[in-house]
């Protein structure tokens, strides 16, 4: 869970990347806040299926996996970023597929988390 985000923050602190720590905190806060869309967005009813009345989009588990991967990507030196991008993408993909397989989320919930995290990353990167 949250421990996966602690490692990148620790690396940033050890490398004394203070501005990056602040940007990462904003990124993580935006992504965490976006998971509260569950209470605002309507949940469509799918015909002939049993569905929970509460909305499950976006997937908080997938969002946390993406946040951890992105923070780790930002924390490592430039030479390691390609490998960390692959590791982070694989981690987010495994988490996304596991919450779908476990019937905790619909595929669109996972896609929504990926898109919201992507929007947050692109807005932060355009700000610097």
PDB file of C-alpha atoms in Angstrom:
ATOM      1  CA  UNK A   1       0.000   0.000   0.000  1.00  0.00           C
ATOM      2  CA  UNK A   2       1.394   3.292   1.141  1.00  0.00           C
ATOM      3  CA  UNK A   3       4.784   1.705   1.827  1.00  0.00           C
ATOM      4  CA  UNK A   4       5.374   1.500  -1.924  1.00  0.00           C
ATOM      5  CA  UNK A   5       5.331   5.316  -2.068  1.00  0.00           C
ATOM      6  CA  UNK A   6       7.687   5.655   0.901  1.00  0.00           C
ATOM      7  CA  UNK A   7      10.732   4.241  -0.937  1.00  0.00           C
ATOM      8  CA  UNK A   8      10.763   6.862  -3.719  1.00  0.00           C
ATOM      9  CA  UNK A   9      10.267   9.675  -1.201  1.00  0.00           C
ATOM     10  CA  UNK A  10      13.152   8.291   0.869  1.00  0.00           C
ATOM     11  CA  UNK A  11      15.373   8.194  -2.232  1.00  0.00           C
ATOM     12  CA  UNK A  12      14.441  11.799  -3.033  1.00  0.00           C
ATOM     13  CA  UNK A  13      15.268  12.890   0.497  1.00  0.00           C
ATOM     14  CA  UNK A  14      18.624  11.091   0.465  1.00  0.00           C
ATOM     15  CA  UNK A  15      19.447  12.709  -2.893  1.00  0.00           C
ATOM     16  CA  UNK A  16      18.371  16.106  -1.436  1.00  0.00           C
ATOM     17  CA  UNK A  17      15.893  16.752  -4.241  1.00  0.00           C
ATOM     18  CA  UNK A  18      13.677  19.087  -2.176  1.00  0.00           C
ATOM     19  CA  UNK A  19      11.740  20.603  -5.078  1.00  0.00           C
ATOM     20  CA  UNK A  20      10.983  17.113  -6.376  1.00  0.00           C
ATOM     21  CA  UNK A  21       9.739  16.062  -2.936  1.00  0.00           C
ATOM     22  CA  UNK A  22       7.298  18.973  -3.010  1.00  0.00           C
ATOM     23  CA  UNK A  23       6.146  18.184  -6.546  1.00  0.00           C
ATOM     24  CA  UNK A  24       5.729  14.539  -5.625  1.00  0.00           C
ATOM     25  CA  UNK A  25       3.612  15.464  -2.627  1.00  0.00           C
ATOM     26  CA  UNK A  26       1.346  17.569  -4.847  1.00  0.00           C
ATOM     27  CA  UNK A  27       1.128  14.744  -7.401  1.00  0.00           C
ATOM     28  CA  UNK A  28       0.281  12.168  -4.744  1.00  0.00           C
ATOM     29  CA  UNK A  29      -2.306  14.481  -3.165  1.00  0.00           C
ATOM     30  CA  UNK A  30      -4.003  15.117  -6.536  1.00  0.00           C
ATOM     31  CA  UNK A  31      -4.156  11.414  -7.307  1.00  0.00           C
ATOM     32  CA  UNK A  32      -5.424  10.570  -3.830  1.00  0.00           C
ATOM     33  CA  UNK A  33      -8.087  13.293  -4.072  1.00  0.00           C
ATOM     34  CA  UNK A  34      -9.248  11.962  -7.439  1.00  0.00           C
ATOM     35  CA  UNK A  35     -10.214   8.650  -5.849  1.00  0.00           C
ATOM     36  CA  UNK A  36     -12.990  10.545  -4.055  1.00  0.00           C
ATOM     37  CA  UNK A  37     -14.784  10.830  -7.408  1.00  0.00           C
ATOM     38  CA  UNK A  38     -16.456   7.566  -6.432  1.00  0.00           C
ATOM     39  CA  UNK A  39     -18.937   9.497  -4.316  1.00  0.00           C
ATOM     40  CA  UNK A  40     -19.694  12.037  -7.042  1.00  0.00           C
ATOM     41  CA  UNK A  41     -19.896  10.065 -10.283  1.00  0.00           C
ATOM     42  CA  UNK A  42     -23.014   8.052 -11.105  1.00  0.00           C
ATOM     43  CA  UNK A  43     -22.649   4.317 -11.503  1.00  0.00           C
ATOM     44  CA  UNK A  44     -24.432   3.025 -14.594  1.00  0.00           C
ATOM     45  CA  UNK A  45     -26.512  -0.104 -14.223  1.00  0.00           C
ATOM     46  CA  UNK A  46     -25.584  -2.968 -16.525  1.00  0.00           C
ATOM     47  CA  UNK A  47     -28.578  -4.984 -17.647  1.00  0.00           C
ATOM     48  CA  UNK A  48     -28.856  -8.593 -16.379  1.00  0.00           C
ATOM     49  CA  UNK A  49     -26.011  -8.303 -13.887  1.00  0.00           C
ATOM     50  CA  UNK A  50     -25.860  -7.852 -10.187  1.00  0.00           C
ATOM     51  CA  UNK A  51     -24.003  -4.656  -9.399  1.00  0.00           C
ATOM     52  CA  UNK A  52     -23.068  -2.812  -6.266  1.00  0.00           C
ATOM     53  CA  UNK A  53     -25.033   0.410  -5.890  1.00  0.00           C
ATOM     54  CA  UNK A  54     -21.894   2.361  -4.975  1.00  0.00           C
ATOM     55  CA  UNK A  55     -19.520   3.554  -7.639  1.00  0.00           C
ATOM     56  CA  UNK A  56     -16.089   1.946  -7.819  1.00  0.00           C
ATOM     57  CA  UNK A  57     -14.402   4.311 -10.266  1.00  0.00           C
ATOM     58  CA  UNK A  58     -11.574   5.211 -10.163  1.00  0.00           C
ATOM     59  CA  UNK A  59      -9.629   2.319  -8.684  1.00  0.00           C
ATOM     60  CA  UNK A  60      -7.672   3.501  -5.666  1.00  0.00           C
ATOM     61  CA  UNK A  61      -5.408   0.447  -5.764  1.00  0.00           C
ATOM     62  CA  UNK A  62      -4.412   1.118  -9.350  1.00  0.00           C
ATOM     63  CA  UNK A  63      -3.986   4.811  -8.614  1.00  0.00           C
ATOM     64  CA  UNK A  64      -1.621   4.024  -5.736  1.00  0.00           C
ATOM     65  CA  UNK A  65       0.393   1.658  -7.949  1.00  0.00           C
ATOM     66  CA  UNK A  66       0.739   4.332 -10.636  1.00  0.00           C
ATOM     67  CA  UNK A  67       1.701   6.982  -8.076  1.00  0.00           C
ATOM     68  CA  UNK A  68       4.368   4.687  -6.606  1.00  0.00           C
ATOM     69  CA  UNK A  69       5.769   3.928 -10.057  1.00  0.00           C
ATOM     70  CA  UNK A  70       5.863   7.572 -11.108  1.00  0.00           C
ATOM     71  CA  UNK A  71       7.459   8.693  -7.850  1.00  0.00           C
ATOM     72  CA  UNK A  72      10.116   6.018  -8.197  1.00  0.00           C
ATOM     73  CA  UNK A  73      10.696   7.094 -11.788  1.00  0.00           C
ATOM     74  CA  UNK A  74      11.264  10.681 -10.666  1.00  0.00           C
ATOM     75  CA  UNK A  75      13.468   9.625  -7.746  1.00  0.00           C
ATOM     76  CA  UNK A  76      16.097   7.579  -9.563  1.00  0.00           C
ATOM     77  CA  UNK A  77      18.995   9.027 -11.590  1.00  0.00           C
ATOM     78  CA  UNK A  78      18.393   9.663 -15.296  1.00  0.00           C
ATOM     79  CA  UNK A  79      20.350   6.588 -16.358  1.00  0.00           C
ATOM     80  CA  UNK A  80      17.941   4.277 -14.532  1.00  0.00           C
ATOM     81  CA  UNK A  81      14.689   5.921 -15.604  1.00  0.00           C
ATOM     82  CA  UNK A  82      14.010   3.678 -18.604  1.00  0.00           C
ATOM     83  CA  UNK A  83      14.221   0.574 -16.427  1.00  0.00           C
ATOM     84  CA  UNK A  84      12.157   2.164 -13.666  1.00  0.00           C
ATOM     85  CA  UNK A  85       9.506   3.143 -16.223  1.00  0.00           C
ATOM     86  CA  UNK A  86       9.223  -0.510 -17.237  1.00  0.00           C
ATOM     87  CA  UNK A  87       9.098  -1.672 -13.625  1.00  0.00           C
ATOM     88  CA  UNK A  88       6.486   0.944 -12.700  1.00  0.00           C
ATOM     89  CA  UNK A  89       4.331   0.170 -15.749  1.00  0.00           C
ATOM     90  CA  UNK A  90       4.515  -3.566 -15.057  1.00  0.00           C
ATOM     91  CA  UNK A  91       3.603  -3.009 -11.400  1.00  0.00           C
ATOM     92  CA  UNK A  92       0.613  -0.815 -12.280  1.00  0.00           C
ATOM     93  CA  UNK A  93      -0.508  -3.322 -14.921  1.00  0.00           C
ATOM     94  CA  UNK A  94      -0.325  -6.257 -12.497  1.00  0.00           C
ATOM     95  CA  UNK A  95      -2.261  -4.343  -9.835  1.00  0.00           C
ATOM     96  CA  UNK A  96      -4.856  -3.195 -12.376  1.00  0.00           C
ATOM     97  CA  UNK A  97      -5.364  -6.698 -13.723  1.00  0.00           C
ATOM     98  CA  UNK A  98      -5.518  -8.194 -10.231  1.00  0.00           C
ATOM     99  CA  UNK A  99      -8.316  -5.881  -9.061  1.00  0.00           C
ATOM    100  CA  UNK A 100     -10.253  -6.745 -12.223  1.00  0.00           C
ATOM    101  CA  UNK A 101      -9.626 -10.474 -11.765  1.00  0.00           C
ATOM    102  CA  UNK A 102     -10.647 -10.230  -8.114  1.00  0.00           C
ATOM    103  CA  UNK A 103     -13.921  -8.580  -9.232  1.00  0.00           C
ATOM    104  CA  UNK A 104     -13.199  -5.518  -7.104  1.00  0.00           C
ATOM    105  CA  UNK A 105     -13.302  -3.180 -10.076  1.00  0.00           C
ATOM    106  CA  UNK A 106     -14.517  -2.979 -13.621  1.00  0.00           C
ATOM    107  CA  UNK A 107     -11.941  -2.506 -16.386  1.00  0.00           C
ATOM    108  CA  UNK A 108     -13.132   1.068 -16.878  1.00  0.00           C
ATOM    109  CA  UNK A 109     -12.307   1.814 -13.218  1.00  0.00           C
ATOM    110  CA  UNK A 110      -8.686   0.825 -13.838  1.00  0.00           C
ATOM    111  CA  UNK A 111      -8.501   2.768 -17.116  1.00  0.00           C
ATOM    112  CA  UNK A 112      -9.943   5.822 -15.364  1.00  0.00           C
ATOM    113  CA  UNK A 113      -7.225   5.623 -12.692  1.00  0.00           C
ATOM    114  CA  UNK A 114      -4.510   5.385 -15.330  1.00  0.00           C
ATOM    115  CA  UNK A 115      -5.894   8.376 -17.213  1.00  0.00           C
ATOM    116  CA  UNK A 116      -6.303  10.527 -14.109  1.00  0.00           C
ATOM    117  CA  UNK A 117      -2.741   9.759 -13.004  1.00  0.00           C
ATOM    118  CA  UNK A 118      -1.512  10.539 -16.515  1.00  0.00           C
ATOM    119  CA  UNK A 119      -3.292  13.903 -16.445  1.00  0.00           C
ATOM    120  CA  UNK A 120      -1.767  14.696 -13.055  1.00  0.00           C
ATOM    121  CA  UNK A 121       1.742  13.784 -14.260  1.00  0.00           C
ATOM    122  CA  UNK A 122       1.436  15.796 -17.454  1.00  0.00           C
ATOM    123  CA  UNK A 123       0.125  18.846 -15.618  1.00  0.00           C
ATOM    124  CA  UNK A 124       3.001  18.692 -13.128  1.00  0.00           C
ATOM    125  CA  UNK A 125       5.593  18.225 -15.850  1.00  0.00           C
ATOM    126  CA  UNK A 126       4.208  21.148 -17.846  1.00  0.00           C
ATOM    127  CA  UNK A 127       4.456  23.324 -14.737  1.00  0.00           C
ATOM    128  CA  UNK A 128       8.227  22.842 -14.442  1.00  0.00           C
TER     129      UNK A 128
END
